[in-house]
PDB file of C-alpha atoms in Angstrom:
ATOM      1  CA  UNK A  10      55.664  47.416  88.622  1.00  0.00           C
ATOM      2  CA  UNK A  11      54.787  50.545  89.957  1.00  0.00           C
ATOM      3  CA  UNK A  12      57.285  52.435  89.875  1.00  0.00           C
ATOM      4  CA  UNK A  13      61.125  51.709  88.852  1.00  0.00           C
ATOM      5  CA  UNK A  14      62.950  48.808  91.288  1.00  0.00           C
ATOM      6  CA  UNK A  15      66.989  48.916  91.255  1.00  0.00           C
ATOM      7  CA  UNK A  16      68.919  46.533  93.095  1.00  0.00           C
ATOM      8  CA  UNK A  17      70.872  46.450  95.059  1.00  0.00           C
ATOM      9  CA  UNK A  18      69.979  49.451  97.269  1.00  0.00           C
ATOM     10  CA  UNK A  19      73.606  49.444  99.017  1.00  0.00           C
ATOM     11  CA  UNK A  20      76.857  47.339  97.370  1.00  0.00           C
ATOM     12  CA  UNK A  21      80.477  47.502  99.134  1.00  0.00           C
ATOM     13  CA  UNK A  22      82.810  45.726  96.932  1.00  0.00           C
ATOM     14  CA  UNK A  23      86.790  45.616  96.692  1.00  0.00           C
ATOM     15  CA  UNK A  24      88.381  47.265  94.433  1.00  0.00           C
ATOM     16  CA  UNK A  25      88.925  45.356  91.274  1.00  0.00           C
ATOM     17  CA  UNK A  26      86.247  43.218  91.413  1.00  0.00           C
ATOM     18  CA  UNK A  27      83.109  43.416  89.093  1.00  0.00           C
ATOM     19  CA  UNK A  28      79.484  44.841  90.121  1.00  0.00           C
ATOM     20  CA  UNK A  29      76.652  44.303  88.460  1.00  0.00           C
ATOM     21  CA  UNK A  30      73.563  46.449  89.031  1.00  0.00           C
ATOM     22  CA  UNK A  31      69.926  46.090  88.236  1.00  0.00           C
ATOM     23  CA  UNK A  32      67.398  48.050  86.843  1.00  0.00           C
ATOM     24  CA  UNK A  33      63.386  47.660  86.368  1.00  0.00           C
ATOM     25  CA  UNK A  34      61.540  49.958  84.696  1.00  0.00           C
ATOM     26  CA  UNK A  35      57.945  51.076  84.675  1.00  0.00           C
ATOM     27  CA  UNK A  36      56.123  48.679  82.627  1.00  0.00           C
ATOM     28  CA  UNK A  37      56.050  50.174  78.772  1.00  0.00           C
ATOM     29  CA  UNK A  38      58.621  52.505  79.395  1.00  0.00           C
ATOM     30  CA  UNK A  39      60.138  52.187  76.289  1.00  0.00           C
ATOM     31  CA  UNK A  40      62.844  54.682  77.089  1.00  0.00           C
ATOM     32  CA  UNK A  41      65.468  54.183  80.306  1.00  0.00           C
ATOM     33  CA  UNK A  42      68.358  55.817  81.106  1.00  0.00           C
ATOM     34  CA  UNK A  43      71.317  55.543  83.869  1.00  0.00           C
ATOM     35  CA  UNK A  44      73.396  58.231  85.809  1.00  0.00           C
ATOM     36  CA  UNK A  45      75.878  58.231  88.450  1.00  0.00           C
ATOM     37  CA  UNK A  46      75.766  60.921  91.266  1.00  0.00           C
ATOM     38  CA  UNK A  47      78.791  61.472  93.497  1.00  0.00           C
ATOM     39  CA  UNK A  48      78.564  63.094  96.851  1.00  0.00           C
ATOM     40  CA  UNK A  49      77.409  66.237  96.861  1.00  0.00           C
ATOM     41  CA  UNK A  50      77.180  67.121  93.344  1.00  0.00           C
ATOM     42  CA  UNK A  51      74.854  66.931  90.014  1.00  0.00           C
ATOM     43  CA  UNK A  52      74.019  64.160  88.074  1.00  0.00           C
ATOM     44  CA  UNK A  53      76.270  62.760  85.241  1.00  0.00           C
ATOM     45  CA  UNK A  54      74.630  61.019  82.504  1.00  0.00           C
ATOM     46  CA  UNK A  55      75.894  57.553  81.995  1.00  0.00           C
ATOM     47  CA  UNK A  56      73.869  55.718  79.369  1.00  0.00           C
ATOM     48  CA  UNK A  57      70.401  55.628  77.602  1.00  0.00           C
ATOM     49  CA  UNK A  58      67.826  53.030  76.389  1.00  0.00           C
ATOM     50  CA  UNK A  59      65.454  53.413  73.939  1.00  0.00           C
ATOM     51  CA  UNK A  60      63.956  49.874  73.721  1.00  0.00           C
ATOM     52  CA  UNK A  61      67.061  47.537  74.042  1.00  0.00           C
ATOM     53  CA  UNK A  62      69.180  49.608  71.861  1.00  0.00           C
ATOM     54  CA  UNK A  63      71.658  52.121  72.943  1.00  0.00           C
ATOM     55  CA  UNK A  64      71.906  55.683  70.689  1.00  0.00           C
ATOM     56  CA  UNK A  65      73.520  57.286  73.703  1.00  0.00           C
ATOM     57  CA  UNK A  66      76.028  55.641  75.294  1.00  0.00           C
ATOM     58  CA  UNK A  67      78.554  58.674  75.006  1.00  0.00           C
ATOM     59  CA  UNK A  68      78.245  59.145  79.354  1.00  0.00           C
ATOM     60  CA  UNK A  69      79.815  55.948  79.801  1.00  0.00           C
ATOM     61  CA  UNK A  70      83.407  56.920  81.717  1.00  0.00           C
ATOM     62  CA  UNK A  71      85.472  54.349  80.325  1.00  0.00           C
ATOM     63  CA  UNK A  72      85.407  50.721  78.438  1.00  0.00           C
ATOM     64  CA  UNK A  73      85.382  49.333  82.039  1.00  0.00           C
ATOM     65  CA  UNK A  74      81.444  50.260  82.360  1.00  0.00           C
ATOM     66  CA  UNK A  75      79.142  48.346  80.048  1.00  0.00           C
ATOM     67  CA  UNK A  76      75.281  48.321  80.050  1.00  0.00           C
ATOM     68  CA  UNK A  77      72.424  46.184  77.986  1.00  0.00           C
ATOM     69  CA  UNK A  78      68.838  46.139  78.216  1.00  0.00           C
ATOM     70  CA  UNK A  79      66.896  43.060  77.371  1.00  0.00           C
ATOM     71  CA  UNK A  80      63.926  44.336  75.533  1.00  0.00           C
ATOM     72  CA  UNK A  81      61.744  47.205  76.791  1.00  0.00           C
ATOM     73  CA  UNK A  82      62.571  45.422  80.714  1.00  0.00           C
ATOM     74  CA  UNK A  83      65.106  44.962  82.771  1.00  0.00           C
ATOM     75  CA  UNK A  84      68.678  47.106  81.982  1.00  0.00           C
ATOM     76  CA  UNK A  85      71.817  46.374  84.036  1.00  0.00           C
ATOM     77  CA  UNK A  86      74.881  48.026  84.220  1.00  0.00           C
ATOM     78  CA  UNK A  87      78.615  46.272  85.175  1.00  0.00           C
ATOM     79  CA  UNK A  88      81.349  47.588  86.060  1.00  0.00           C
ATOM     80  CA  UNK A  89      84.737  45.652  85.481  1.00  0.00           C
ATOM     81  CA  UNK A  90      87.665  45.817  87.655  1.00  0.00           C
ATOM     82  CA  UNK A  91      85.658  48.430  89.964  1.00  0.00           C
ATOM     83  CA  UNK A  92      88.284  51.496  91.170  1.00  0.00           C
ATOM     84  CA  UNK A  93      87.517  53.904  94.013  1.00  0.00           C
ATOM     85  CA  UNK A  94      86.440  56.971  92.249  1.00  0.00           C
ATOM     86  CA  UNK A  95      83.378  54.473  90.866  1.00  0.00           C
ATOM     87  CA  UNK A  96      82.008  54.763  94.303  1.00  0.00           C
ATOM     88  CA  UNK A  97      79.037  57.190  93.372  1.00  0.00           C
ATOM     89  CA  UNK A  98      74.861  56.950  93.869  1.00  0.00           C
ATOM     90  CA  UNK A  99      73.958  54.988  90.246  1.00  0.00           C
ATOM     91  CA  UNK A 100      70.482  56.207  89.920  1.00  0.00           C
ATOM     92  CA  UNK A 101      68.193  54.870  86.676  1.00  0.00           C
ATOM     93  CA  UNK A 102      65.339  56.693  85.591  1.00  0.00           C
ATOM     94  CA  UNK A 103      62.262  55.506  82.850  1.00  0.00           C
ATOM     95  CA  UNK A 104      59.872  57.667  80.648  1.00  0.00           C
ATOM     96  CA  UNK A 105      57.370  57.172  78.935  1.00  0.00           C
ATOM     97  CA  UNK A 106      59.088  57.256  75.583  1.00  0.00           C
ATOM     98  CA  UNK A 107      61.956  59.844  74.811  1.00  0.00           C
ATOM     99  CA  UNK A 108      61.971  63.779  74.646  1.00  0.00           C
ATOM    100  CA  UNK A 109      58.796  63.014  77.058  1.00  0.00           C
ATOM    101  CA  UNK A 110      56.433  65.631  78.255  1.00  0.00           C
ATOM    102  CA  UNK A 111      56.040  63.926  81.731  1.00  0.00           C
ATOM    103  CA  UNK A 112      59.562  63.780  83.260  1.00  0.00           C
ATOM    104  CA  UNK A 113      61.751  60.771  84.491  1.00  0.00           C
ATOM    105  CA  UNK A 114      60.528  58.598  86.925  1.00  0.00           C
ATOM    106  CA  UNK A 115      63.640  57.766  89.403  1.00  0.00           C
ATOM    107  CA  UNK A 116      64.902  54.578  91.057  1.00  0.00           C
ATOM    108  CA  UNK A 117      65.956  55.298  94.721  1.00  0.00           C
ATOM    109  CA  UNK A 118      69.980  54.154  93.704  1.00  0.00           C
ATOM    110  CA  UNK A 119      72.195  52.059  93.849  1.00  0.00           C
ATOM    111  CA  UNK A 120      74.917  52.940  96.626  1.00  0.00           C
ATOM    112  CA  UNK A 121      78.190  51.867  95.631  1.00  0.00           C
ATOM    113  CA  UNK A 122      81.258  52.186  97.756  1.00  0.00           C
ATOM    114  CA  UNK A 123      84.299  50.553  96.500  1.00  0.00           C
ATOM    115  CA  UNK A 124      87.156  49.743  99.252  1.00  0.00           C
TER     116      UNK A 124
ATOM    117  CA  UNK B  16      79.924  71.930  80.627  1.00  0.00           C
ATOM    118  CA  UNK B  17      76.440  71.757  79.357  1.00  0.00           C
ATOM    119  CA  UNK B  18      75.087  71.034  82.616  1.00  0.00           C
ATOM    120  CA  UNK B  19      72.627  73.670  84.138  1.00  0.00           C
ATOM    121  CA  UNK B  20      73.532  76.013  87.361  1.00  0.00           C
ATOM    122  CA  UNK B  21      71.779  76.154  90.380  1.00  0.00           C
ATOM    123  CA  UNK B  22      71.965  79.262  92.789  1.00  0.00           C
ATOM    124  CA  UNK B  23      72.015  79.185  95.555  1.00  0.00           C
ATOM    125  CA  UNK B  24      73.727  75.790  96.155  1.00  0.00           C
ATOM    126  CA  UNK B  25      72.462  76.205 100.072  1.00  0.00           C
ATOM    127  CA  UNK B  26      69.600  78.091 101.201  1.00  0.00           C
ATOM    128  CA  UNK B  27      68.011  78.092 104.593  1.00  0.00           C
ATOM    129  CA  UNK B  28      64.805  79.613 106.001  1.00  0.00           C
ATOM    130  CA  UNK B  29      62.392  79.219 108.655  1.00  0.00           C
ATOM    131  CA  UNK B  30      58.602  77.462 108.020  1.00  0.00           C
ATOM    132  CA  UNK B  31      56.368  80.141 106.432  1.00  0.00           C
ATOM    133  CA  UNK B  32      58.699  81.779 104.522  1.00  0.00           C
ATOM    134  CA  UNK B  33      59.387  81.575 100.642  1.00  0.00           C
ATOM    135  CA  UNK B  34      61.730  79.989  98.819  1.00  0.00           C
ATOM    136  CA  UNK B  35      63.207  80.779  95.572  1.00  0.00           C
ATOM    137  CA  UNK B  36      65.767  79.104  93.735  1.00  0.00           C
ATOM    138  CA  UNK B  37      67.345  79.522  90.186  1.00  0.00           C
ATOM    139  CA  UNK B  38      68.561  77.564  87.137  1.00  0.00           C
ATOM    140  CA  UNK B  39      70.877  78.922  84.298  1.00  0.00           C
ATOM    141  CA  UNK B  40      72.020  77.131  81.348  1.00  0.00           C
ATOM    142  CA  UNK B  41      73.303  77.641  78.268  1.00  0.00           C
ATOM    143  CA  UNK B  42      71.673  76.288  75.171  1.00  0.00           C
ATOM    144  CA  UNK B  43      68.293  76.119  73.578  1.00  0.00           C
ATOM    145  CA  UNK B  44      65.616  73.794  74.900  1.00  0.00           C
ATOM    146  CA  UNK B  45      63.155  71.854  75.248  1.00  0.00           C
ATOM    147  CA  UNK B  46      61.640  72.080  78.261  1.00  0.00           C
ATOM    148  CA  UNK B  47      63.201  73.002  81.628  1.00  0.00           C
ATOM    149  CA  UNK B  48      62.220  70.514  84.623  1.00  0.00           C
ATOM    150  CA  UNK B  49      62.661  70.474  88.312  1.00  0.00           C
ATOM    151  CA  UNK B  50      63.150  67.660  90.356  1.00  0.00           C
ATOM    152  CA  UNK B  51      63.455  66.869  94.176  1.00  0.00           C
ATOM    153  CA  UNK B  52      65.754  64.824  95.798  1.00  0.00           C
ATOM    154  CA  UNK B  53      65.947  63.720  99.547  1.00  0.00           C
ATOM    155  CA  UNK B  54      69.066  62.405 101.260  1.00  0.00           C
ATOM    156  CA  UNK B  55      70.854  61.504  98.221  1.00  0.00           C
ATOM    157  CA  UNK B  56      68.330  58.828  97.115  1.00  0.00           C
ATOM    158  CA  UNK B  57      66.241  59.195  94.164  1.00  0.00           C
ATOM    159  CA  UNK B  58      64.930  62.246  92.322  1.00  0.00           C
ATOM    160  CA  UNK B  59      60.993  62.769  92.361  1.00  0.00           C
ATOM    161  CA  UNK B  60      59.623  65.458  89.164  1.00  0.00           C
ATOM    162  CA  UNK B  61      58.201  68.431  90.307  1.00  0.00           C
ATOM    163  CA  UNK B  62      57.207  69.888  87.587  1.00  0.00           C
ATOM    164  CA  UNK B  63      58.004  70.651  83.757  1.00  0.00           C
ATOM    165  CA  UNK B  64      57.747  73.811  81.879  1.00  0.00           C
ATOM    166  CA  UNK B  65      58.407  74.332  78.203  1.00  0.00           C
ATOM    167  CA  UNK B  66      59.969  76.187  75.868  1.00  0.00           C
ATOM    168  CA  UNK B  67      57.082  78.514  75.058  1.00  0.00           C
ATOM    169  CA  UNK B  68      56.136  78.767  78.308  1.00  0.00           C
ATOM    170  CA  UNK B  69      56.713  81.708  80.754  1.00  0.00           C
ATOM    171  CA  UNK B  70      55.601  80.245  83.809  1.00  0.00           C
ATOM    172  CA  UNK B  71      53.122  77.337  85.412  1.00  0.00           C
ATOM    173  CA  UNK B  72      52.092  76.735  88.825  1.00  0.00           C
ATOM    174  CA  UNK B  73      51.579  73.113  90.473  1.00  0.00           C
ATOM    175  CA  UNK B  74      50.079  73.304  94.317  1.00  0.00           C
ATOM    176  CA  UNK B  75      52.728  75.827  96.488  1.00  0.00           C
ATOM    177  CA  UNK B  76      55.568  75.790  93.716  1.00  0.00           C
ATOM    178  CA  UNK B  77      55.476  78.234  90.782  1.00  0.00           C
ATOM    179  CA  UNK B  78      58.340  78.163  88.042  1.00  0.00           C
ATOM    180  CA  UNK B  79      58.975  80.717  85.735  1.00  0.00           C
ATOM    181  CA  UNK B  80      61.510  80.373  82.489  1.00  0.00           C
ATOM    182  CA  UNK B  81      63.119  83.297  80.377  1.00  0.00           C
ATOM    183  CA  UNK B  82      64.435  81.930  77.206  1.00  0.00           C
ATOM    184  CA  UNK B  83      66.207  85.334  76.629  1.00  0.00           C
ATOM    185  CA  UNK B  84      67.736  85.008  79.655  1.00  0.00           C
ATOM    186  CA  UNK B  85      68.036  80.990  79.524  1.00  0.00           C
ATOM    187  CA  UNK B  86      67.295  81.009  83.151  1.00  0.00           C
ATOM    188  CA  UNK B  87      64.392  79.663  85.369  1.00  0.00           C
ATOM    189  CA  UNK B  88      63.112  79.603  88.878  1.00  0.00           C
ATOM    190  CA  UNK B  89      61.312  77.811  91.095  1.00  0.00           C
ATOM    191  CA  UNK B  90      59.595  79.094  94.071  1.00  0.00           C
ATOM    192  CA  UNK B  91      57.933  77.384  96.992  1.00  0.00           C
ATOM    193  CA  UNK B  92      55.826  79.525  98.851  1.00  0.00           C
ATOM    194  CA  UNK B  93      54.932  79.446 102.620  1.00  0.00           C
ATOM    195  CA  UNK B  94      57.381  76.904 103.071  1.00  0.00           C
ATOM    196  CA  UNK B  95      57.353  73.583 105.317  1.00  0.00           C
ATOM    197  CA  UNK B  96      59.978  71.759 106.930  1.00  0.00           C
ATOM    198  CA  UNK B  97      59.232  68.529 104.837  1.00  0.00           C
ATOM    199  CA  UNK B  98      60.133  70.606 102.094  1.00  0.00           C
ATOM    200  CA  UNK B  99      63.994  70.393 103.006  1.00  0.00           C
ATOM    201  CA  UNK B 100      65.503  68.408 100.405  1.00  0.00           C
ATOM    202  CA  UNK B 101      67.924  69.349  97.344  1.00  0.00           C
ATOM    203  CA  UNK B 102      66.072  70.924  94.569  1.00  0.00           C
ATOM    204  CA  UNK B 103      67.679  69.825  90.543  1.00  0.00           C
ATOM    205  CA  UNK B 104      66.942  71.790  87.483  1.00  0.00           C
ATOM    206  CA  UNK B 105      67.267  69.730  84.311  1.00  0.00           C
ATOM    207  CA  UNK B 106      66.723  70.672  80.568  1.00  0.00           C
ATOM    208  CA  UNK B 107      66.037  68.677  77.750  1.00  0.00           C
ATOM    209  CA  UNK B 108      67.898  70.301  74.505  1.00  0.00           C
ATOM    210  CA  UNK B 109      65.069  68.333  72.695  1.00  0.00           C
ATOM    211  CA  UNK B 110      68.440  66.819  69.830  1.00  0.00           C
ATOM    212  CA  UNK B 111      69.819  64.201  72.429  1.00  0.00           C
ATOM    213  CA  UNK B 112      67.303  61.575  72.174  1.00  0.00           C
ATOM    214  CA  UNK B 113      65.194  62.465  75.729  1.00  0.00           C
ATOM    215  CA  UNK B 114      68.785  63.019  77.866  1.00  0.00           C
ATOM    216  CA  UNK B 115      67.963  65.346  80.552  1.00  0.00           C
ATOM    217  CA  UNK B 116      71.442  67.935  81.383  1.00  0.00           C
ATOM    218  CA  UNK B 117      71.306  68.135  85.309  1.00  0.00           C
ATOM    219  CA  UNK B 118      72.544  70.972  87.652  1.00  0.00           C
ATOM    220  CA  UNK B 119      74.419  70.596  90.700  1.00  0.00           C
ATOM    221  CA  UNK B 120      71.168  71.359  92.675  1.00  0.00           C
ATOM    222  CA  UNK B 121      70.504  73.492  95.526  1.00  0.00           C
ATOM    223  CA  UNK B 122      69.683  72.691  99.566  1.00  0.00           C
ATOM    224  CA  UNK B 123      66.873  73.833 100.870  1.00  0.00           C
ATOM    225  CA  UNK B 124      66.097  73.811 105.109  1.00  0.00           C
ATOM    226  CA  UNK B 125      63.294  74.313 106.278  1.00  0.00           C
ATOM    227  CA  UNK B 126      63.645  75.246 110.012  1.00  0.00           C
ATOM    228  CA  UNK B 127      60.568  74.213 112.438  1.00  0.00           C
TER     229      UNK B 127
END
């Protein structure tokens, strides 16, 4: 596509339920990576792609949060037995290929509030 | 932390005027890149300077780095009030596989 989808835009879910959110990249961005933004502050790395293996998965907050990517396509990250401080912007971002010259290209989020 | 510093986190100025805002951080780099985000949606790239670069102009925003100094700034000149938004440095350490370290950004307003 032309530029990166994620999906949902908005999810309320109860706390201790699963979410699953959806990424899609720029076509032959071979490199993808999530973060999670909570009101108000900075961005906290969460995860990164290259192809549909993982060499940085060290952002990841705990064994609850789990992410794959199928290929150079489609990434999604779950979260098990969601708790309220998971409520947060999840924003995913593609490139090119890694340590790229030409920036990340953004999602628009994932807004997840967890009641 | 590793993760940059913006300053100021607010700043607020009337149409016309200049803004300037600045990034710290505190390792080697890269590159240095700023990014704009609007009402806590996605972030749009600005611009990207690197290592061996002292400064590089795109349209009304000029950035400047100082490796010395490990600091960078971005200004916008004659300001507009579509360029309120909050304003993200990010540096790539270039030994972490493409992760970008983000700041906690500034706020720009742009009064009418």
């Amino acid at each position: 596509g032309a530029g990166v989808s994620q999906s949902p835009s908005n999810k309320v879910t109860e706390k201790g339920k699963d979410v699953e959110l959806r990424c899609d990249p720029i076509s032959g961005h071979t490199a993808l990576y999530w973060y999670r933004q909570r009101l108000g502050q900075g961005l906290e790395f969460l995860i990164y792609f290259q192809g549909n293996s993982a060499p940085d998965k060290s952002g990841l907050p705990s064994d609850r949060f789990s992410a794959e990517r199928t290929g150079e396509s489609v990434s999604t990250l779950t979260i098990q037995r969601t708790q309220q401080e998971d409520s947060a912007v999840y924003l995913c971002a593609s490139s090119p290929r890694p340590l790229s010259d030409y920036g990340y290209t953004f999602g628009s989020g994932t807004r997840l509030t967890v009641v | 932390s590793q993760q940059g510093e913006e300053d100021p986190q607010a700043l607020s100025i009337q149409e016309g005027e200049n803004a300037t805002m600045n990034c710290s951080y505190k390792t080697s780099i890269n590159n240095l890149q700023w990014y704009r985000q609007n009402s806590g949606r996605g972030l749009v790239h600005l611009i990207l300077i690197r290592s061996n670069e002292r400064e590089k102009h795109s349209g009304r925003l000029r950035v400047t780095l100082d490796t010395s100094k490990k600091s960078s700034s971005l200004l916008i000149t004659a300001s507009r009030a579509a360029d309120t938004a909050s304003y993200f440095c990010a540096y790539d350490r270039g030994s972490t596989l493409g992760r970008l370290y983000f700041g906690r950004g500034t706020q720009l307003t742009v009064w009418p």
